[in-house]
Amino acid sequence: MHSLTNLIWHDGKLFGIQWSVWKVVGWLGNAVFFSRFFVQWYATEKLKRVVVPTAFWWLSLAGSLLLLSYALFYQRDSVFIFAYAFTWIPYIRNLIIHRRHAEAHLRCAACATLCPPHSSFCLACGAQLKEGSVAAEIRTSKGEIRMKSK
Ligand SMILES: [Zn+2]
């Protein structure tokens, strides 16, 4: 028990770390960035195929921006700054592509099934889909369903 207490609280410091606001920002960035692996793993295990949910890209973006700010304003180390200076570009691009793909889905007028973009016929009932006239539905991150007229 004493060794565990010593591991958590050592030399008057939590985990032996000299804490500051920037240390909290840096460790928060580490925690957010690391958590994306569990999100992606969970989504893949749930569907039994490799998937990358949008939450993965949001966590990547938030974590990398926290780590970049830590590197820029606290660490001021060129290697660390460069490591996170450009990673936000593919994260934002992937979020844009995810959103455009979700918005391009077509709702079948006959049975209300959501069909993949550019589908000619409904997956469920076989009814012809009219891309220009059918409303598309997108599911927001909160699970709400939002209609978008096409
Ligand atoms: Zn249908």
mmCIF file of C-alpha atoms and ligand atoms in Angstrom:
data_model
loop_
_atom_site.group_PDB
_atom_site.id
_atom_site.type_symbol
_atom_site.label_atom_id
_atom_site.label_comp_id
_atom_site.label_asym_id
_atom_site.label_seq_id
_atom_site.Cartn_x
_atom_site.Cartn_y
_atom_site.Cartn_z
ATOM 1 C CA MET A 1 0.000 0.000 0.000
ATOM 2 C CA HIS A 2 2.848 2.345 0.844
ATOM 3 C CA SER A 3 4.557 1.758 -2.547
ATOM 4 C CA LEU A 4 1.268 2.497 -4.361
ATOM 5 C CA THR A 5 0.849 5.718 -2.405
ATOM 6 C CA ASN A 6 4.479 6.527 -3.179
ATOM 7 C CA LEU A 7 3.800 5.981 -6.919
ATOM 8 C CA ILE A 8 0.807 8.365 -6.911
ATOM 9 C CA TRP A 9 2.251 10.957 -4.541
ATOM 10 C CA HIS A 10 6.022 11.329 -4.634
ATOM 11 C CA ASP A 11 8.199 14.221 -3.406
ATOM 12 C CA GLY A 12 5.066 16.330 -2.814
ATOM 13 C CA LYS A 13 4.021 15.884 -6.479
ATOM 14 C CA LEU A 14 1.135 13.930 -8.088
ATOM 15 C CA PHE A 15 2.780 11.080 -10.105
ATOM 16 C CA GLY A 16 6.101 12.828 -9.478
ATOM 17 C CA ILE A 17 5.175 15.550 -12.011
ATOM 18 C CA GLN A 18 5.713 19.259 -11.415
ATOM 19 C CA TRP A 19 2.161 20.365 -12.390
ATOM 20 C CA SER A 20 1.296 23.644 -14.105
ATOM 21 C CA VAL A 21 -1.550 24.816 -16.381
ATOM 22 C CA TRP A 22 0.499 23.772 -19.445
ATOM 23 C CA LYS A 23 1.247 20.342 -17.941
ATOM 24 C CA VAL A 24 -2.534 19.861 -17.577
ATOM 25 C CA VAL A 25 -3.023 20.955 -21.238
ATOM 26 C CA GLY A 26 -0.275 18.553 -22.386
ATOM 27 C CA TRP A 27 -1.556 15.563 -20.389
ATOM 28 C CA LEU A 28 -5.147 16.318 -21.420
ATOM 29 C CA GLY A 29 -3.923 16.307 -25.051
ATOM 30 C CA ASN A 30 -2.251 12.928 -24.441
ATOM 31 C CA ALA A 31 -5.424 11.507 -22.863
ATOM 32 C CA VAL A 32 -7.707 12.786 -25.665
ATOM 33 C CA PHE A 33 -5.321 11.660 -28.415
ATOM 34 C CA PHE A 34 -4.831 8.209 -26.810
ATOM 35 C CA SER A 35 -8.583 7.700 -26.267
ATOM 36 C CA ARG A 36 -9.169 7.664 -30.049
ATOM 37 C CA PHE A 37 -7.624 4.192 -30.238
ATOM 38 C CA PHE A 38 -10.291 2.800 -27.901
ATOM 39 C CA VAL A 39 -13.070 4.536 -29.877
ATOM 40 C CA GLN A 40 -11.830 3.032 -33.171
ATOM 41 C CA TRP A 41 -11.236 -0.389 -31.621
ATOM 42 C CA TYR A 42 -14.712 -0.432 -30.038
ATOM 43 C CA ALA A 43 -16.392 0.583 -33.332
ATOM 44 C CA THR A 44 -14.461 -2.116 -35.218
ATOM 45 C CA GLU A 45 -15.286 -4.851 -32.665
ATOM 46 C CA LYS A 46 -18.946 -3.798 -32.611
ATOM 47 C CA LEU A 47 -19.356 -4.046 -36.403
ATOM 48 C CA LYS A 48 -16.823 -6.893 -36.866
ATOM 49 C CA ARG A 49 -15.129 -4.975 -39.686
ATOM 50 C CA VAL A 50 -12.513 -2.213 -39.715
ATOM 51 C CA VAL A 51 -14.225 1.176 -39.366
ATOM 52 C CA VAL A 52 -13.055 4.664 -38.452
ATOM 53 C CA PRO A 53 -15.918 6.601 -36.800
ATOM 54 C CA THR A 54 -16.068 10.416 -36.956
ATOM 55 C CA ALA A 55 -15.367 10.486 -33.196
ATOM 56 C CA PHE A 56 -11.884 9.156 -34.021
ATOM 57 C CA TRP A 57 -11.156 12.213 -36.205
ATOM 58 C CA TRP A 58 -12.655 14.648 -33.656
ATOM 59 C CA LEU A 59 -10.489 13.133 -30.884
ATOM 60 C CA SER A 60 -7.452 13.210 -33.212
ATOM 61 C CA LEU A 61 -8.076 16.896 -33.990
ATOM 62 C CA ALA A 62 -8.696 17.947 -30.369
ATOM 63 C CA GLY A 63 -5.770 15.910 -28.998
ATOM 64 C CA SER A 64 -3.299 17.083 -31.619
ATOM 65 C CA LEU A 65 -4.297 20.765 -31.159
ATOM 66 C CA LEU A 66 -3.840 20.459 -27.375
ATOM 67 C CA LEU A 67 -0.434 18.816 -27.891
ATOM 68 C CA LEU A 68 0.520 21.424 -30.521
ATOM 69 C CA SER A 69 -0.348 24.269 -28.137
ATOM 70 C CA TYR A 70 1.671 22.533 -25.391
ATOM 71 C CA ALA A 71 4.625 22.166 -27.782
ATOM 72 C CA LEU A 72 4.334 25.767 -29.053
ATOM 73 C CA PHE A 73 3.747 27.659 -25.816
ATOM 74 C CA TYR A 74 5.347 25.503 -23.118
ATOM 75 C CA GLN A 75 7.860 23.008 -24.505
ATOM 76 C CA ARG A 76 9.053 25.209 -27.398
ATOM 77 C CA ASP A 77 10.764 22.222 -28.964
ATOM 78 C CA SER A 78 11.053 22.186 -32.789
ATOM 79 C CA VAL A 79 10.784 18.373 -33.046
ATOM 80 C CA PHE A 80 7.627 18.304 -30.919
ATOM 81 C CA ILE A 81 6.112 21.330 -32.740
ATOM 82 C CA PHE A 82 6.747 19.786 -36.175
ATOM 83 C CA ALA A 83 5.220 16.457 -35.046
ATOM 84 C CA TYR A 84 1.816 18.151 -34.556
ATOM 85 C CA ALA A 85 2.070 21.198 -36.867
ATOM 86 C CA PHE A 86 0.300 19.643 -39.861
ATOM 87 C CA THR A 87 -1.654 16.650 -38.526
ATOM 88 C CA TRP A 88 -4.862 18.718 -38.244
ATOM 89 C CA ILE A 89 -5.060 18.977 -42.065
ATOM 90 C CA PRO A 90 -5.997 15.311 -42.792
ATOM 91 C CA TYR A 91 -8.202 15.210 -39.660
ATOM 92 C CA ILE A 92 -10.301 18.168 -40.877
ATOM 93 C CA ARG A 93 -10.328 16.827 -44.451
ATOM 94 C CA ASN A 94 -11.591 13.420 -43.232
ATOM 95 C CA LEU A 95 -14.341 15.133 -41.188
ATOM 96 C CA ILE A 96 -15.431 17.106 -44.292
ATOM 97 C CA ILE A 97 -15.479 13.932 -46.437
ATOM 98 C CA HIS A 98 -17.411 12.036 -43.720
ATOM 99 C CA ARG A 99 -20.019 14.835 -43.594
ATOM 100 C CA ARG A 100 -20.385 15.097 -47.388
ATOM 101 C CA HIS A 101 -20.797 11.316 -47.632
ATOM 102 C CA ALA A 102 -23.476 11.288 -44.900
ATOM 103 C CA GLU A 103 -25.345 14.162 -46.593
ATOM 104 C CA ALA A 104 -25.261 12.390 -49.970
ATOM 105 C CA HIS A 105 -27.306 9.393 -48.717
ATOM 106 C CA LEU A 106 -30.762 9.054 -50.267
ATOM 107 C CA ARG A 107 -34.016 8.353 -48.411
ATOM 108 C CA CYS A 108 -36.391 6.027 -50.278
ATOM 109 C CA ALA A 109 -39.784 7.695 -50.738
ATOM 110 C CA ALA A 110 -41.550 4.314 -50.700
ATOM 111 C CA CYS A 111 -40.115 2.618 -47.591
ATOM 112 C CA ALA A 112 -37.961 5.342 -45.962
ATOM 113 C CA THR A 113 -34.763 3.238 -46.088
ATOM 114 C CA LEU A 114 -31.552 5.277 -46.186
ATOM 115 C CA CYS A 115 -29.577 4.249 -49.285
ATOM 116 C CA PRO A 116 -25.923 4.889 -50.251
ATOM 117 C CA PRO A 117 -25.048 7.968 -52.341
ATOM 118 C CA HIS A 118 -25.677 7.691 -56.107
ATOM 119 C CA SER A 119 -27.963 4.649 -55.655
ATOM 120 C CA SER A 120 -30.449 4.212 -58.493
ATOM 121 C CA PHE A 121 -32.709 1.787 -56.621
ATOM 122 C CA CYS A 122 -33.640 1.247 -52.960
ATOM 123 C CA LEU A 123 -31.678 -1.496 -51.175
ATOM 124 C CA ALA A 124 -34.771 -2.663 -49.256
ATOM 125 C CA CYS A 125 -37.749 -2.413 -51.615
ATOM 126 C CA GLY A 126 -36.172 -1.871 -55.044
ATOM 127 C CA ALA A 127 -38.081 1.360 -55.754
ATOM 128 C CA GLN A 128 -36.343 3.794 -58.079
ATOM 129 C CA LEU A 129 -34.570 6.624 -56.252
ATOM 130 C CA LYS A 130 -34.651 10.112 -57.706
ATOM 131 C CA GLU A 131 -31.456 11.826 -56.578
ATOM 132 C CA GLY A 132 -32.681 15.334 -57.315
ATOM 133 C CA SER A 133 -36.016 15.117 -55.509
ATOM 134 C CA VAL A 134 -35.533 12.873 -52.473
ATOM 135 C CA ALA A 135 -34.669 14.400 -49.126
ATOM 136 C CA ALA A 136 -31.462 13.123 -47.582
ATOM 137 C CA GLU A 137 -31.149 12.497 -43.903
ATOM 138 C CA ILE A 138 -28.039 12.926 -41.857
ATOM 139 C CA ARG A 139 -27.450 11.710 -38.363
ATOM 140 C CA THR A 140 -25.646 14.248 -36.202
ATOM 141 C CA SER A 141 -23.017 13.356 -33.613
ATOM 142 C CA LYS A 142 -25.718 13.490 -30.908
ATOM 143 C CA GLY A 143 -27.733 10.857 -32.745
ATOM 144 C CA GLU A 144 -30.368 13.350 -33.897
ATOM 145 C CA ILE A 145 -31.782 12.995 -37.366
ATOM 146 C CA ARG A 146 -31.677 16.101 -39.500
ATOM 147 C CA MET A 147 -33.427 16.386 -42.858
ATOM 148 C CA LYS A 148 -31.786 18.188 -45.729
ATOM 149 C CA SER A 149 -33.719 18.972 -48.898
ATOM 150 C CA LYS A 150 -31.920 17.988 -52.057
HETATM 151 ZN ZN ZN B 1 -37.399 1.521 -50.426
#
